[in-house]
mmCIF file of C-alpha atoms in Angstrom:
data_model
loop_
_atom_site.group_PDB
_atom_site.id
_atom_site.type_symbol
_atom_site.label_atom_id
_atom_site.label_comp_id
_atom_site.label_asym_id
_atom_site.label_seq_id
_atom_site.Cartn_x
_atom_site.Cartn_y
_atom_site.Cartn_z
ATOM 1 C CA UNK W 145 0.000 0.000 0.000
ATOM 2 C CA UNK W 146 1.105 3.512 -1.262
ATOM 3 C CA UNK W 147 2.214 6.191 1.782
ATOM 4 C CA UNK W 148 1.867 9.946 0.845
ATOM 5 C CA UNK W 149 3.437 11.826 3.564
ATOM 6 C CA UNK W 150 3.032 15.125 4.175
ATOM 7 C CA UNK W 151 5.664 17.231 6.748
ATOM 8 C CA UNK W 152 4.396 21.028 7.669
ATOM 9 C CA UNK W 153 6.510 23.482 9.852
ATOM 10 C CA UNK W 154 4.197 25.472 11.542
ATOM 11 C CA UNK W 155 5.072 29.164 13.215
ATOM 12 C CA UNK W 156 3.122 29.210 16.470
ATOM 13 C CA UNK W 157 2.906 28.334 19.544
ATOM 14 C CA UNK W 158 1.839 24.490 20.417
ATOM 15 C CA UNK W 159 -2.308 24.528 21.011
ATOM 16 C CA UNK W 160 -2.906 23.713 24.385
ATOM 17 C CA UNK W 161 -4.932 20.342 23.271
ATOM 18 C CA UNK W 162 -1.665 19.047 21.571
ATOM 19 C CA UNK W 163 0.668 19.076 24.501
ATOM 20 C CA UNK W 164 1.994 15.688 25.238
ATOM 21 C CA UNK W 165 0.321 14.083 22.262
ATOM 22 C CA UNK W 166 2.421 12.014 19.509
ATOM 23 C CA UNK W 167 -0.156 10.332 17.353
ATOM 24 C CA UNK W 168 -3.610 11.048 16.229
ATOM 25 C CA UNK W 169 -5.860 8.998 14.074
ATOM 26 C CA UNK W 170 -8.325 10.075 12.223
ATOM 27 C CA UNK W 171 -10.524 7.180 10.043
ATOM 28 C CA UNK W 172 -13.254 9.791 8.989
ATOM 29 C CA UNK W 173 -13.854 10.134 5.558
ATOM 30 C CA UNK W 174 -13.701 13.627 5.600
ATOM 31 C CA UNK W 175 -9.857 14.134 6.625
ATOM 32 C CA UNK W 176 -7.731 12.670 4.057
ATOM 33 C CA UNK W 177 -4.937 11.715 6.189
ATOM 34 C CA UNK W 178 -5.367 8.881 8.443
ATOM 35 C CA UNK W 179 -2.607 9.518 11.171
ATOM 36 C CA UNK W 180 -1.290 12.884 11.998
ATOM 37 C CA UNK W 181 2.371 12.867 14.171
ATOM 38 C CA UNK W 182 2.988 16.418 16.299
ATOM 39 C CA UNK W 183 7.062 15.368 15.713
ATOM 40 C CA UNK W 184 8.270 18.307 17.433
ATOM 41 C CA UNK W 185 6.504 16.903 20.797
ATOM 42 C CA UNK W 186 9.043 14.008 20.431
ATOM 43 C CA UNK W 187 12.437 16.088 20.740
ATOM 44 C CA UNK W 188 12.502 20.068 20.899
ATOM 45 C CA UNK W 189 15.572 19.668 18.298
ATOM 46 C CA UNK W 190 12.796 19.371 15.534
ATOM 47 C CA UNK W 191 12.067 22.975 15.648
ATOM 48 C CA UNK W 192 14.030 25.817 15.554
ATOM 49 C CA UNK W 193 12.854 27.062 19.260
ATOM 50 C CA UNK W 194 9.296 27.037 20.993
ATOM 51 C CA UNK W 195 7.624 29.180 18.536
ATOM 52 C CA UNK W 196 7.541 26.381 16.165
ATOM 53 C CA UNK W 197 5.909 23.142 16.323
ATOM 54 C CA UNK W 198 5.881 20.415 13.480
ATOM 55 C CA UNK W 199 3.465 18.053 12.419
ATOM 56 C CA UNK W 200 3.567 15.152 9.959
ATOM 57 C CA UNK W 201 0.344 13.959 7.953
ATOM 58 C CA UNK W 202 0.143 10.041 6.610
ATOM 59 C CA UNK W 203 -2.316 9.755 3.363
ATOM 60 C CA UNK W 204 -2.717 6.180 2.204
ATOM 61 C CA UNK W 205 -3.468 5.328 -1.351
ATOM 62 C CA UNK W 206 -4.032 2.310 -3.089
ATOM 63 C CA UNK W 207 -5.820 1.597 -6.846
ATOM 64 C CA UNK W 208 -8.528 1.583 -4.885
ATOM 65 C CA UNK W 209 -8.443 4.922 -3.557
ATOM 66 C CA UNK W 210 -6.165 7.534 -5.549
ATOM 67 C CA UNK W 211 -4.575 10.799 -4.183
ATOM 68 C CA UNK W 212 -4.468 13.871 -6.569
ATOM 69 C CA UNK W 213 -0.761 15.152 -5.684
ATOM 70 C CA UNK W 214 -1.613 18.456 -6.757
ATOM 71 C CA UNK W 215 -4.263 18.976 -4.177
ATOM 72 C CA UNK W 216 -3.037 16.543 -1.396
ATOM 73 C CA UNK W 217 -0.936 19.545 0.832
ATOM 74 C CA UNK W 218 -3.875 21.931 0.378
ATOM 75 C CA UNK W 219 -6.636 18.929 1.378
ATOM 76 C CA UNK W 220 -3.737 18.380 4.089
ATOM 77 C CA UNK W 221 -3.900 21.605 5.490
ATOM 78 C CA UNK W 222 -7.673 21.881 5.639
ATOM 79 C CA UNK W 223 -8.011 19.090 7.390
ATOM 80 C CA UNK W 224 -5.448 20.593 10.259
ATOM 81 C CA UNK W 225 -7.666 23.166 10.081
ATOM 82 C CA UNK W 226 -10.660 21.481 10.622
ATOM 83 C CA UNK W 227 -9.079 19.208 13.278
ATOM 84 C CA UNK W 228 -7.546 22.480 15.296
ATOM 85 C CA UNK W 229 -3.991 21.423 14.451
ATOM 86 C CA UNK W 230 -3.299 24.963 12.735
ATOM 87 C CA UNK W 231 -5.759 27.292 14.230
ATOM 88 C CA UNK W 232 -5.872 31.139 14.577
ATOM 89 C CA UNK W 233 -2.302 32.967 14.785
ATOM 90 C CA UNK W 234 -0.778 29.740 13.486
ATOM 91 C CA UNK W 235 1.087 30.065 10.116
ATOM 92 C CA UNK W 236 2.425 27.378 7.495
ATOM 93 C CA UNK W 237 6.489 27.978 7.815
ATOM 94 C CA UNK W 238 7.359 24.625 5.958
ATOM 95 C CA UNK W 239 6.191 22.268 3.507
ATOM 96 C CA UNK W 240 7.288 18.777 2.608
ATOM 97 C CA UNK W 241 5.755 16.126 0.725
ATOM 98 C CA UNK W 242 6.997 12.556 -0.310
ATOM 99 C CA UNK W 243 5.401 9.757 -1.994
ATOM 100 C CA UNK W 244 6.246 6.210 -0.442
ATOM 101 C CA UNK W 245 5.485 3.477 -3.537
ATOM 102 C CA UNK W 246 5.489 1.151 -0.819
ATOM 103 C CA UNK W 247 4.512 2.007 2.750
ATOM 104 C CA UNK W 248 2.850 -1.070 4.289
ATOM 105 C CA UNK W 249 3.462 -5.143 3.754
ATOM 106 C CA UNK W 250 -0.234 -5.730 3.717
ATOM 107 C CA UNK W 251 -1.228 -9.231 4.796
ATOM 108 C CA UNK W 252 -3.245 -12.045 3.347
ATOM 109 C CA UNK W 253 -4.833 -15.576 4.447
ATOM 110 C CA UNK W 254 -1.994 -17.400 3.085
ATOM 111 C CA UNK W 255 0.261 -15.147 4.195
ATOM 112 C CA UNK W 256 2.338 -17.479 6.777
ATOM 113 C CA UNK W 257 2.749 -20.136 4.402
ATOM 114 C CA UNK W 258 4.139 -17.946 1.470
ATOM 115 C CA UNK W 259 6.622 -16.116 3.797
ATOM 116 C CA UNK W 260 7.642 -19.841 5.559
ATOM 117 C CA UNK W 261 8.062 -21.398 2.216
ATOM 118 C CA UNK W 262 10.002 -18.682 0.896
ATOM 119 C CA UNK W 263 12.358 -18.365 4.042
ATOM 120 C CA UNK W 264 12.935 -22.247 3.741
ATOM 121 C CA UNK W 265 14.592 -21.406 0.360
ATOM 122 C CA UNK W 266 16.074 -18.604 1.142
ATOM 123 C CA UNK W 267 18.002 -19.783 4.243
ATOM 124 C CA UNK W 268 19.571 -22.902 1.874
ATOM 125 C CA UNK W 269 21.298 -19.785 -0.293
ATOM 126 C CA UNK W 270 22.272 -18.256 2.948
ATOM 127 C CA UNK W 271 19.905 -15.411 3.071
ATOM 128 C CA UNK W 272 18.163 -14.339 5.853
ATOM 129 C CA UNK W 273 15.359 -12.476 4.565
ATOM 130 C CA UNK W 274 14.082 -10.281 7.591
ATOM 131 C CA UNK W 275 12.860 -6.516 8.365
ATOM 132 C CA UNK W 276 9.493 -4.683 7.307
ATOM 133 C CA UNK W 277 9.072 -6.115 3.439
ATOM 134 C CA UNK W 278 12.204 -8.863 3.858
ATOM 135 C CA UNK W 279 9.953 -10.423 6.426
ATOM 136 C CA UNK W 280 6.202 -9.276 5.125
ATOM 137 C CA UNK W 281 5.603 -9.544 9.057
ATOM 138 C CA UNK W 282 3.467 -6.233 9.337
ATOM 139 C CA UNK W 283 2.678 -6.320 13.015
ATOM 140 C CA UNK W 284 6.908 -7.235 14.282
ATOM 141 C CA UNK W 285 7.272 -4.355 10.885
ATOM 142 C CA UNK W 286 7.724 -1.190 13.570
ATOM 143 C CA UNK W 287 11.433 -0.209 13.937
ATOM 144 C CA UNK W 288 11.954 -1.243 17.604
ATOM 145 C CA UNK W 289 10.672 -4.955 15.857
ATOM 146 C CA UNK W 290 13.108 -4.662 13.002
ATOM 147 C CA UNK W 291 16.163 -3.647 14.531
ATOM 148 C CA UNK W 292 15.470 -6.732 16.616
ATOM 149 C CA UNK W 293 14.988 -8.849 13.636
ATOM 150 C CA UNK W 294 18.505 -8.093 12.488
ATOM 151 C CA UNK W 295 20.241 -8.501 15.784
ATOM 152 C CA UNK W 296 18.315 -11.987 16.589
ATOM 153 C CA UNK W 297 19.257 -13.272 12.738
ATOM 154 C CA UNK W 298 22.475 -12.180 13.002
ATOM 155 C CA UNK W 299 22.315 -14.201 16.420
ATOM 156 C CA UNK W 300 20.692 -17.332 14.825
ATOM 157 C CA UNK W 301 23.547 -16.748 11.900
ATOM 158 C CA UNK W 302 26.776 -16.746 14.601
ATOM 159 C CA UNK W 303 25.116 -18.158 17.444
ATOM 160 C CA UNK W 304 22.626 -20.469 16.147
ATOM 161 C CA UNK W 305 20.128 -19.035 19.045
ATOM 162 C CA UNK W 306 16.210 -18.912 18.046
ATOM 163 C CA UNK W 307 14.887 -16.505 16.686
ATOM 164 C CA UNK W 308 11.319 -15.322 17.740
ATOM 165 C CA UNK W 309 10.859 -11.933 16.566
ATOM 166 C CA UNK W 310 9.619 -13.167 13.614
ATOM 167 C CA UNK W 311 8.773 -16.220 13.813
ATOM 168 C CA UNK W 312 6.337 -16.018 16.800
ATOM 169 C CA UNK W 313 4.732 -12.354 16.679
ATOM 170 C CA UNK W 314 1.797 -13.066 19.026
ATOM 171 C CA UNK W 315 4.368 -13.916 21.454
ATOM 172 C CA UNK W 316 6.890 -11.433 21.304
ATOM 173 C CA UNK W 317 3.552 -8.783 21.183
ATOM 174 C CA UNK W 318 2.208 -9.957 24.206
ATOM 175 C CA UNK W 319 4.791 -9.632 26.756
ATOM 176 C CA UNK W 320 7.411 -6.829 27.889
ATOM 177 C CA UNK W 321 10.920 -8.726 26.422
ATOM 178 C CA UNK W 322 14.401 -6.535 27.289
ATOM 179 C CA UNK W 323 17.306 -8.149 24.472
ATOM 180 C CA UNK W 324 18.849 -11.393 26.398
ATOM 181 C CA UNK W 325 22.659 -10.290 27.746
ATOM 182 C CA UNK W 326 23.462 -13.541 26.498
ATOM 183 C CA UNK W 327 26.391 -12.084 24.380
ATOM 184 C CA UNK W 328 26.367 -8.653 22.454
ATOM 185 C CA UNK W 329 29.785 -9.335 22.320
ATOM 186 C CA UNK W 330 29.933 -12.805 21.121
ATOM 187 C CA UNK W 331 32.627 -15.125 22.906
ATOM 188 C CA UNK W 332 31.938 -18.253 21.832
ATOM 189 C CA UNK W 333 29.999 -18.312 18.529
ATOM 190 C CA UNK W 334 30.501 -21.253 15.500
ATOM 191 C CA UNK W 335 33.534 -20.699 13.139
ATOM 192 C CA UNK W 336 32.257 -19.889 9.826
ATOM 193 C CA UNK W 337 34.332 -19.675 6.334
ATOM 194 C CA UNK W 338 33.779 -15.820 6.398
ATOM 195 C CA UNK W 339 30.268 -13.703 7.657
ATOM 196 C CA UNK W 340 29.414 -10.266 6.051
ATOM 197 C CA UNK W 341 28.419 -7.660 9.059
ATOM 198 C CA UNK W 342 25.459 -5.461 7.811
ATOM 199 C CA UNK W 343 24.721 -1.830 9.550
ATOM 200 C CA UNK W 344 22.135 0.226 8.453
ATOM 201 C CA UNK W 345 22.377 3.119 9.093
ATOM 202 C CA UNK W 346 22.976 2.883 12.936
ATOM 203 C CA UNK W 347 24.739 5.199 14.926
ATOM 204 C CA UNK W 348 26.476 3.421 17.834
ATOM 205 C CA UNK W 349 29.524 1.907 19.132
ATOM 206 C CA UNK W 350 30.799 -0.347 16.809
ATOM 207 C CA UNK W 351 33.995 -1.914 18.796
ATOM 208 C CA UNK W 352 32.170 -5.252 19.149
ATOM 209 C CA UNK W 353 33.247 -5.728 15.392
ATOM 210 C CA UNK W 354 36.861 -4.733 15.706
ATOM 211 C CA UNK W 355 36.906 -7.430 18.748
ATOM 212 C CA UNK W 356 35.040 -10.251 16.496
ATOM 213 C CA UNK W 357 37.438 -9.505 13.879
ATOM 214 C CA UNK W 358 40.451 -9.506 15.581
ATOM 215 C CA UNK W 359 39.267 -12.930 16.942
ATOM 216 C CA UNK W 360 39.435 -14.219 13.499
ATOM 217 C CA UNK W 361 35.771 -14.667 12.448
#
C-alpha cells in the first residue's frame, strides 16, 4: 500500500490540546490523512525554538483509492484546520511532501505459508530475509521490531540461538521482552568460512566488530 506523507513546519505556539500528544488517528472520511504525528513533541531539536511546532500527515493510497498530488498539501492543510492542528495565529512555515510506492506489507490468508516457504529457500542460499518487506511480518514491521529482527538473525547466523521476533509475533507482542545479555559481544559463537556484518544506518559503538574480527571470524 502507497504512503503519501506530508511534513508542515508550523510558526506558532503548540495549542494547548496538543501538549503531550504524539499520534492522532483520524478514520473519517472527511480528513484525508489517516494519522497525523505532532514530531516536534518528540524532541525540541525538531524545531528551531518554541515558537515552532511540526506536524507530519500520513495519506494512504491504493488503486482503490487515488490521491491527486496536486491537491493533497492543500486537502492536508484543511483538514489541520478542521481538526484544530493549525488554528488562529498559526502560520504554514514549511512544507514537505513525499510519496512512499510502498509504505505497508499488507497481509493475506496465506500469508504465513508464502513467507515460511520462501524463508525455507532462502536460508539454503544463505539469506536471511528479515525486516518490514524482507519479512512481510506487518505487526513485528515497527522499527523497535526490526532492529530486533537483524540482531536476533544475526544471532541465529553466529550463534545459532532462536529466533522469535519473527517467527512467533503473538508472542513477542504480548509480553514486555528486554534483548537477552546472552552475548552482544559474542565469545563463543561457531567458526564460519567468512560472515558479512550489515549496519544500516545505525549510529552506535561499533567496537564489538573490531573485537570479532580480531578474533578471526
Amino acid at each position: 500500500q502507497t504512503v503519501n506523507v506530508v511534513g508542515i513546519g508550523i510558526e506558532g505556539e503548540l495549542p494547548e490540546h496538543l501538549q503531550g500528544v504524539h499520534w492522532l488517528y483520524f478514520p473519517e472520511e472527511e480528513f484525508v490523512f489517516y494519522r497525523v504525528t505532532i514530531l516536534s513533541n518528540f524532541s525540541p531539536k525538531m524545531v528551531p525554538n518554541q515558537k515552532y511546532y511540526s506536524v507530519l500527515a500520513e495519506i494512504s493510497e491504493s488503486k482503490y483509492r487515488k490521491v491527486d498530488q496536486a491537491t493533497v498539501v492543500e486537502r492536508t492543510l484543511a483538514g489541520y484546520r478542521k481538526a484544530n492542528i493549525l488554528g488562529p495565529g498559526r502560520t504554514v512555515y514549511s512544507v514537505w511532501k513525499e510519496r512512499k510506492e510502498y509504505g505497508y506489507p499488507v497481509p493475506y490468508v496465506d500469508r504465513d505459508r508464502d513467507v515460511n516457504t520462501a524463508d525455507e529457500q532462502l536460508q539454503k542460499l544463505g539469506i536471511w530475509s528479515r525486516g518490514r518487506f524482507g519479512g512481510w511480518k506487518y505487526e513485528v514491521g515497527n522499527q523497535d521490531h526490526v532492529c530486533m529482527q537483524g540482531m536476533e538473525a544475526a544471532d541465529n547466523m553466529v550463534l545459532g540461538l532462536r529466533e522469535l521476533e519473527w517467527f512467533d509475533p503473538d508472542l513477542i507482542n504480548s509480553m514486555y521482552r528486554p534483548y537477552p545479555p546472552h552475548n552482544l559481544v559474542p565469545t563463543q559463537y561457531k567458526k564460519l568460512p567468512s560472515i558479512d556484518i550489515v549496519i544500516g544506518h545505525c549510529h552506535e559503538d561499533l567496537q564489538w566488530i573490531e573485537r570479532m574480527v580480531s578474533e578471526g571470524i
